[in-house]
Structure formats: structure tokens, C-alpha cells
Amino acid sequence: GQQLNQSPQSMFIQEGEDVSMNCTSSSIFNTWLWYKQEPGEGPVLLIALYKAGELTSNGRLTAQFGITRKDSFLNISASIPSDVGIYFCAGFLSGNTPLVFGKGTRLSVIA
Amino acid sequence: GAGVSQSPSNKVTEKGKDVELRCDPISGHTALYWYRQSLGQGLEFLIYFQGNSAPDKSGLPSDRFSAERTGGSVSTLTIQRTQQEDSAVYLCASSQGTYNEQFFGPGTRLTVL
């Protein structure tokens, strides 16, 4: 159906390492969004992608909208302790449907 | 500028009682969404409002759940006869339109004893 498959479910990394997570779907999306949720807070928008193939950076974050419009990845370079949280991908399908969310990737950073 | 606000931040209630959760969206945002997030889980869509259109209630888990949006601004999510499985964080989000990025509030943590 309209499900977003997000992987990995969780990650434990050392401070300073790079991180990569991705979302895939069998459906074509018009827009991809990446959110971060810290404990006790609501999700905060990190990056928005609007065009197939688009590569966008926001500080140490880089995200790309897949050419097929069915996937997206998020990379975090040189991770730091404050990167801890749950990262959600989300996307808009064509047609009159609200935003679809992945189940999240839980990131833990070991200092 | 002010973001999305929600109240209360925490609510503890007894099984069987009714609860009301409030969301104040960003001024000028026409779309408003409610989600439920169980501990350590993803976001479960509940309901969304867009302008004056009929709300999309397709995500409401039972008829004990209802929501209103008055004057195109503030929204209230009501859960009647609460059950223990209703315990979760209830998140509200708003956007300028259905196809724009959603901005989230901090959530209301509901605990049903």
C-alpha cells in the first residue's frame, strides 16, 4: 500500500562516525521530508525534498530524493551526542492524501 | 513566531473518564493534524482538517475518539470512556496547506490508569 519502509529501525554509533538511513516505498512520492524527534518533544522538520534526484544539505545533514521517486536517504556526518533521537521520513503521494510517515530510525550516539 | 502549542503537556486520568486535548496551530495554517505515538513507536495518523472541508477521520481508532476545529483555528481532540490502551503521546501538527510541510507541537502525554 502506501507504506514507507524505513531502515534501520535503530542504530548505535560512536561519536564522530557518519550515519546513513533510508526510506523506500513501492509507491511514487511527490515530496520527501525528514524529521527528527528528541525525547519529550514533537518532530522537527530537518530537510524537505521536492524534485527527483534533488540533493540537499543542512549543516552536517544531507538528504537525497531518489531518481525513481520511491526512495530517499539521510546522511549525518561526524555525529555528535545531540544527534540522538528518532528520525522519521515522510512523503506526499500524488493525489489528495495527507503526509505518510515511516516508523522511524532510533539513533543512539556513544560518546 | 509562535509555533504549534498543545495543552495540557501531561494528563493522567482514570479508566472510563473523558479527556480533552487542545491544539493551537500556527496562525494562518489552514491544515491541522492529530497523531498518536505509543512509547517508542512511529506516528499513527488520527484525523486532519483542511480549511472548511469535512475532516478526514479515517485514522480514528474507535467511536470514542472525536475532534473538532472551531473557527478554523483551535482544535480539541476528545477521548470518551478512556481505556488503558489509549495511553500515548498525542501530537498535533499544522501546515499552510495539505501539501506543505507539517510543523508539530510538543505533544500531550496521556496516561490512563
mmCIF file with all atom_site columns, C-alpha atoms in Angstrom, chain A residues 2 28-30 91-100, chain B residues 31 33 45 48-51 53-58 95 97-100 102:
data_model
loop_
_atom_site.group_PDB
_atom_site.id
_atom_site.type_symbol
_atom_site.label_atom_id
_atom_site.label_alt_id
_atom_site.label_comp_id
_atom_site.label_asym_id
_atom_site.label_entity_id
_atom_site.label_seq_id
_atom_site.pdbx_PDB_ins_code
_atom_site.Cartn_x
_atom_site.Cartn_y
_atom_site.Cartn_z
_atom_site.occupancy
_atom_site.B_iso_or_equiv
_atom_site.pdbx_formal_charge
_atom_site.auth_seq_id
_atom_site.auth_comp_id
_atom_site.auth_asym_id
_atom_site.auth_atom_id
_atom_site.pdbx_PDB_model_num
ATOM 1  C CA . GLN A 1 2   ? 1.160   3.487  0.831  1.00 0.00 ? 2   GLN A CA 1
ATOM 2  C CA . ILE A 1 28  ? 5.853   7.177  -6.114 1.00 0.00 ? 28  ILE A CA 1
ATOM 3  C CA . PHE A 1 29  ? 6.128   10.210 -3.861 1.00 0.00 ? 29  PHE A CA 1
ATOM 4  C CA . ASN A 1 30  ? 5.986   13.873 -4.857 1.00 0.00 ? 30  ASN A CA 1
ATOM 5  C CA . GLY A 1 91  ? 6.247   11.785 1.990  1.00 0.00 ? 91  GLY A CA 1
ATOM 6  C CA . PHE A 1 92  ? 3.350   13.064 -0.054 1.00 0.00 ? 92  PHE A CA 1
ATOM 7  C CA . LEU A 1 93  ? 1.867   10.703 -2.587 1.00 0.00 ? 93  LEU A CA 1
ATOM 8  C CA . SER A 1 94  ? 0.217   12.111 -5.675 1.00 0.00 ? 94  SER A CA 1
ATOM 9  C CA . GLY A 1 95  ? -3.457  12.749 -5.206 1.00 0.00 ? 95  GLY A CA 1
ATOM 10 C CA . ASN A 1 96  ? -5.417  14.025 -2.254 1.00 0.00 ? 96  ASN A CA 1
ATOM 11 C CA . THR A 1 97  ? -3.676  12.201 0.569  1.00 0.00 ? 97  THR A CA 1
ATOM 12 C CA . PRO A 1 98  ? -2.070  13.524 3.743  1.00 0.00 ? 98  PRO A CA 1
ATOM 13 C CA . LEU A 1 99  ? 1.547   13.021 4.685  1.00 0.00 ? 99  LEU A CA 1
ATOM 14 C CA . VAL A 1 100 ? 2.672   9.389  5.105  1.00 0.00 ? 100 VAL A CA 1
ATOM 15 C CA . ALA B 2 31  ? -4.452  22.339 7.768  1.00 0.00 ? 31  ALA B CA 1
ATOM 16 C CA . TYR B 2 33  ? -3.497  17.089 12.034 1.00 0.00 ? 33  TYR B CA 1
ATOM 17 C CA . PHE B 2 45  ? -2.472  9.290  11.883 1.00 0.00 ? 45  PHE B CA 1
ATOM 18 C CA . TYR B 2 48  ? -6.958  16.009 9.750  1.00 0.00 ? 48  TYR B CA 1
ATOM 19 C CA . PHE B 2 49  ? -8.790  19.231 8.996  1.00 0.00 ? 49  PHE B CA 1
ATOM 20 C CA . GLN B 2 50  ? -8.278  21.346 5.894  1.00 0.00 ? 50  GLN B CA 1
ATOM 21 C CA . GLY B 2 51  ? -9.981  24.701 5.799  1.00 0.00 ? 51  GLY B CA 1
ATOM 22 C CA . SER B 2 53  ? -13.755 20.909 4.196  1.00 0.00 ? 53  SER B CA 1
ATOM 23 C CA . ALA B 2 54  ? -15.145 17.897 6.017  1.00 0.00 ? 54  ALA B CA 1
ATOM 24 C CA . PRO B 2 55  ? -12.368 16.391 8.165  1.00 0.00 ? 55  PRO B CA 1
ATOM 25 C CA . ASP B 2 56  ? -10.649 13.161 7.201  1.00 0.00 ? 56  ASP B CA 1
ATOM 26 C CA . LYS B 2 57  ? -11.486 10.905 10.148 1.00 0.00 ? 57  LYS B CA 1
ATOM 27 C CA . SER B 2 58  ? -10.143 7.731  8.600  1.00 0.00 ? 58  SER B CA 1
ATOM 28 C CA . SER B 2 95  ? 0.639   23.269 7.784  1.00 0.00 ? 95  SER B CA 1
ATOM 29 C CA . GLY B 2 97  ? -1.987  23.587 3.154  1.00 0.00 ? 97  GLY B CA 1
ATOM 30 C CA . THR B 2 98  ? -2.422  19.851 2.819  1.00 0.00 ? 98  THR B CA 1
ATOM 31 C CA . TYR B 2 99  ? 0.694   19.502 0.671  1.00 0.00 ? 99  TYR B CA 1
ATOM 32 C CA . ASN B 2 100 ? 3.026   21.625 2.756  1.00 0.00 ? 100 ASN B CA 1
ATOM 33 C CA . GLN B 2 102 ? 3.831   19.949 8.831  1.00 0.00 ? 102 GLN B CA 1
#
